Amino acid sequence: MDKIDYKKNYKEIYIPGKKPVITEIPEIQYVTVKTEGDPNKQPFSDAVEALYTFSYCVKMSYKKDIIPENYYQYTVFPLEGFWSIKDKSVGIKNKDNFMCTLMIRQPDFLNENLFFRFLTDTKNKKNNAFTDKLRFESFNEGLCCQILHTGSYDNEPETFKIMEKYCDENGYSRSSKIHKEIYLSDPRKTEITKLRTVLRFPVIKIPV
């Protein structure tokens, strides 16, 4: 099998255009961790580090004495997150009000038993407070609206308005205020105006 690259093999999920689209997202398995508060502060980066350390333990497992059954070469998937707020009366202006389930998609060969094996490898490699909070979960997002947002994360509300307008004009309705972000750029290495982020929220088709 050729190497799986999400940019090529799952382009419709991870590389949308700069205009809104409606797409069906299948059930996908992830390693996840919950965090809250300002994403610019240390707990958030520790949570991200735990996810990536685990994900690279899985990817590099072909170099171990025991290679996972059905292992195949692949590119590590990008960081994703479901975002919401703790207190609706506070809103999104105060970033300490944020809640997030961060996640990285995992290859199909990963299962519950392997998860615990690689969790041990992760702890041995670089343990932090979030390693013990990692979970192996599946999500079926179903029908969604998504778009490629370019630029600052702080400008996302403007893009959400474009998405909601598109839904209204095409017979769809946003079904939850919780949304997903998929980070295609590393903010540590990318100019803020060039950050690329997939924005997605669930929708329902409005009956005619």
CSV table of C-alpha atoms in Angstrom, one decimal:
chain,number,residue,atom,x,y,z
A,1,MET,CA,0.0,0.0,0.0
A,2,ASP,CA,1.2,3.5,-0.8
A,3,LYS,CA,1.8,5.9,2.1
A,4,ILE,CA,-1.4,7.4,3.4
A,5,ASP,CA,-1.3,11.2,3.2
A,6,TYR,CA,-4.4,13.0,4.5
A,7,LYS,CA,-3.8,15.9,2.1
A,8,LYS,CA,-4.3,13.5,-0.8
A,9,ASN,CA,-6.3,10.6,0.5
A,10,TYR,CA,-8.8,12.6,2.6
A,11,LYS,CA,-8.7,15.9,0.8
A,12,GLU,CA,-12.5,16.4,1.0
A,13,ILE,CA,-12.3,16.2,4.8
A,14,TYR,CA,-9.0,18.1,5.5
A,15,ILE,CA,-8.5,20.5,2.5
A,16,PRO,CA,-11.7,22.4,1.8
A,17,GLY,CA,-11.8,25.5,-0.4
A,18,LYS,CA,-12.2,29.1,0.7
A,19,LYS,CA,-15.9,28.9,0.1
A,20,PRO,CA,-18.3,27.0,2.4
A,21,VAL,CA,-19.3,23.4,1.4
A,22,ILE,CA,-21.6,20.9,2.9
A,23,THR,CA,-20.0,17.5,3.4
A,24,GLU,CA,-20.7,14.2,5.2
A,25,ILE,CA,-17.9,13.4,7.8
A,26,PRO,CA,-17.7,9.6,8.5
A,27,GLU,CA,-17.0,8.0,11.8
A,28,ILE,CA,-13.3,8.5,12.7
A,29,GLN,CA,-11.1,7.3,15.6
A,30,TYR,CA,-8.9,9.7,17.5
A,31,VAL,CA,-6.8,10.1,20.6
A,32,THR,CA,-8.3,12.9,22.5
A,33,VAL,CA,-7.7,15.1,25.6
A,34,LYS,CA,-9.8,17.7,27.3
A,35,THR,CA,-8.6,21.1,28.2
A,36,GLU,CA,-10.0,24.5,29.1
A,37,GLY,CA,-8.9,28.1,29.4
A,38,ASP,CA,-6.8,30.4,27.2
A,39,PRO,CA,-5.1,28.4,24.4
A,40,ASN,CA,-2.2,30.8,24.6
A,41,LYS,CA,-1.3,29.5,28.1
A,42,GLN,CA,0.9,26.5,29.1
A,43,PRO,CA,-1.8,23.9,29.9
A,44,PHE,CA,-2.9,24.0,26.3
A,45,SER,CA,0.6,23.4,24.9
A,46,ASP,CA,1.1,20.6,27.3
A,47,ALA,CA,-2.1,18.9,26.1
A,48,VAL,CA,-0.9,19.3,22.4
A,49,GLU,CA,2.5,17.9,23.3
A,50,ALA,CA,0.9,14.8,24.9
A,51,LEU,CA,-1.2,14.2,21.7
A,52,TYR,CA,1.7,14.5,19.3
A,53,THR,CA,4.0,12.4,21.5
A,54,PHE,CA,1.5,9.6,21.4
A,55,SER,CA,0.8,10.0,17.7
A,56,TYR,CA,4.5,9.7,16.8
A,57,CYS,CA,4.9,6.7,19.0
A,58,VAL,CA,2.2,5.0,16.9
A,59,LYS,CA,3.7,6.2,13.6
A,60,MET,CA,7.2,5.0,14.4
A,61,SER,CA,6.1,1.6,15.9
A,62,TYR,CA,7.2,-0.1,12.7
A,63,LYS,CA,10.8,0.2,14.1
A,64,LYS,CA,9.9,-1.8,17.2
A,65,ASP,CA,10.4,-5.5,17.7
A,66,ILE,CA,6.6,-6.0,17.6
A,67,ILE,CA,5.0,-4.2,14.7
A,68,PRO,CA,1.2,-3.7,14.9
A,69,GLU,CA,-0.8,-6.0,12.8
A,70,ASN,CA,-1.9,-4.4,9.5
A,71,TYR,CA,0.5,-1.5,10.0
A,72,TYR,CA,0.9,0.9,7.1
A,73,GLN,CA,3.0,4.0,6.4
A,74,TYR,CA,1.1,7.3,6.8
A,75,THR,CA,1.5,11.0,7.6
A,76,VAL,CA,0.5,12.0,11.1
A,77,PHE,CA,-2.8,13.8,10.9
A,78,PRO,CA,-3.2,17.4,12.0
A,79,LEU,CA,-4.3,18.6,15.3
A,80,GLU,CA,-8.1,19.1,15.7
A,81,GLY,CA,-10.4,20.4,18.4
A,82,PHE,CA,-14.0,20.7,19.3
A,83,TRP,CA,-14.5,24.2,20.9
A,84,SER,CA,-17.2,25.5,23.2
A,85,ILE,CA,-17.5,27.9,26.1
A,86,LYS,CA,-18.0,27.3,29.8
A,87,ASP,CA,-20.3,30.3,30.6
A,88,LYS,CA,-22.6,31.6,27.9
A,89,SER,CA,-23.0,34.9,29.7
A,90,VAL,CA,-19.3,35.6,29.4
A,91,GLY,CA,-19.1,34.6,25.7
A,92,ILE,CA,-15.9,34.3,23.6
A,93,LYS,CA,-14.2,37.6,24.4
A,94,ASN,CA,-12.6,36.1,27.5
A,95,LYS,CA,-10.4,33.2,26.3
A,96,ASP,CA,-10.3,31.8,29.8
A,97,ASN,CA,-13.9,30.8,29.2
A,98,PHE,CA,-13.0,28.4,26.4
A,99,MET,CA,-13.4,24.6,26.6
A,100,CYS,CA,-11.9,22.2,24.1
A,101,THR,CA,-11.5,18.5,23.3
A,102,LEU,CA,-8.3,18.3,21.4
A,103,MET,CA,-7.6,15.3,19.2
A,104,ILE,CA,-5.4,13.8,16.5
A,105,ARG,CA,-6.9,11.2,14.1
A,106,GLN,CA,-5.3,7.7,14.4
A,107,PRO,CA,-4.7,5.0,11.7
A,108,ASP,CA,-7.2,2.3,11.3
A,109,PHE,CA,-4.9,-0.4,12.7
A,110,LEU,CA,-4.9,1.2,16.1
A,111,ASN,CA,-7.3,-0.6,18.6
A,112,GLU,CA,-8.0,-0.4,22.3
A,113,ASN,CA,-5.2,-2.9,23.3
A,114,LEU,CA,-2.6,-1.0,21.1
A,115,PHE,CA,-3.8,2.3,22.6
A,116,PHE,CA,-2.7,1.2,26.1
A,117,ARG,CA,0.6,-0.2,24.7
A,118,PHE,CA,1.4,3.2,23.1
A,119,LEU,CA,0.2,5.1,26.1
A,120,THR,CA,2.9,3.3,28.1
A,121,ASP,CA,5.4,4.2,25.4
A,122,THR,CA,4.3,7.8,25.5
A,123,LYS,CA,4.8,8.0,29.3
A,124,ASN,CA,8.3,6.5,28.9
A,125,LYS,CA,9.2,8.9,26.2
A,126,LYS,CA,7.9,12.2,27.6
A,127,ASN,CA,5.3,12.2,30.3
A,128,ASN,CA,3.4,15.3,31.3
A,129,ALA,CA,0.2,16.0,33.3
A,130,PHE,CA,-2.0,15.4,30.3
A,131,THR,CA,-0.7,12.0,29.3
A,132,ASP,CA,-2.9,10.2,31.8
A,133,LYS,CA,-5.9,12.1,30.4
A,134,LEU,CA,-5.5,10.8,26.9
A,135,ARG,CA,-8.5,8.8,25.6
A,136,PHE,CA,-9.2,6.6,22.5
A,137,GLU,CA,-12.5,7.7,21.1
A,138,SER,CA,-14.5,7.7,17.9
A,139,PHE,CA,-16.7,10.5,16.6
A,140,ASN,CA,-19.3,10.6,13.8
A,141,GLU,CA,-19.8,14.2,12.9
A,142,GLY,CA,-22.2,13.5,10.1
A,143,LEU,CA,-23.5,16.3,7.9
A,144,CYS,CA,-21.4,19.5,8.3
A,145,CYS,CA,-20.6,22.8,6.8
A,146,GLN,CA,-16.9,23.6,6.5
A,147,ILE,CA,-14.5,26.1,5.0
A,148,LEU,CA,-10.8,27.0,4.9
A,149,HIS,CA,-10.1,30.0,7.1
A,150,THR,CA,-7.0,32.0,6.4
A,151,GLY,CA,-5.5,34.4,9.0
A,152,SER,CA,-5.8,35.0,12.7
A,153,TYR,CA,-7.8,32.8,14.9
A,154,ASP,CA,-9.4,35.9,16.4
A,155,ASN,CA,-11.0,36.6,13.0
A,156,GLU,CA,-12.9,33.3,12.9
A,157,PRO,CA,-16.3,34.8,13.9
A,158,GLU,CA,-16.4,36.7,10.5
A,159,THR,CA,-15.9,33.4,8.7
A,160,PHE,CA,-18.6,31.7,10.7
A,161,LYS,CA,-21.0,34.4,9.6
A,162,ILE,CA,-20.1,33.6,6.0
A,163,MET,CA,-20.8,29.9,6.7
A,164,GLU,CA,-24.1,30.5,8.4
A,165,LYS,CA,-25.2,32.8,5.5
A,166,TYR,CA,-24.3,30.0,3.0
A,167,CYS,CA,-26.4,27.5,5.1
A,168,ASP,CA,-29.4,29.8,5.2
A,169,GLU,CA,-29.3,30.4,1.5
A,170,ASN,CA,-29.0,26.7,0.7
A,171,GLY,CA,-31.6,25.1,2.9
A,172,TYR,CA,-29.4,24.1,5.9
A,173,SER,CA,-29.4,25.1,9.5
A,174,ARG,CA,-26.5,25.0,12.0
A,175,SER,CA,-27.4,22.4,14.7
A,176,SER,CA,-24.9,23.2,17.4
A,177,LYS,CA,-22.8,26.1,18.6
A,178,ILE,CA,-19.9,23.7,19.2
A,179,HIS,CA,-17.5,23.8,16.3
A,180,LYS,CA,-14.4,22.0,15.1
A,181,GLU,CA,-11.1,23.5,14.1
A,182,ILE,CA,-8.4,21.6,12.2
A,183,TYR,CA,-5.0,23.3,12.3
A,184,LEU,CA,-3.1,22.9,8.9
A,185,SER,CA,-0.4,25.4,10.0
A,186,ASP,CA,2.0,25.5,12.9
A,187,PRO,CA,1.4,28.9,14.6
A,188,ARG,CA,5.0,28.9,15.9
A,189,LYS,CA,6.4,28.9,12.4
A,190,THR,CA,3.7,30.6,10.3
A,191,GLU,CA,3.0,34.3,9.9
A,192,ILE,CA,-0.4,35.1,11.4
A,193,THR,CA,-1.9,36.3,8.1
A,194,LYS,CA,-1.0,32.9,6.5
A,195,LEU,CA,-2.4,30.6,9.2
A,196,ARG,CA,-4.7,27.9,7.6
A,197,THR,CA,-7.5,26.5,9.7
A,198,VAL,CA,-10.4,24.3,8.7
A,199,LEU,CA,-13.6,25.5,10.4
A,200,ARG,CA,-16.5,23.1,10.6
A,201,PHE,CA,-19.9,22.9,12.4
A,202,PRO,CA,-22.8,20.3,12.2
A,203,VAL,CA,-25.9,21.1,10.1
A,204,ILE,CA,-29.3,19.7,9.4
A,205,LYS,CA,-31.2,19.9,6.1
A,206,ILE,CA,-34.3,22.1,6.5
A,207,PRO,CA,-37.4,20.2,5.2
A,208,VAL,CA,-39.0,21.8,2.1
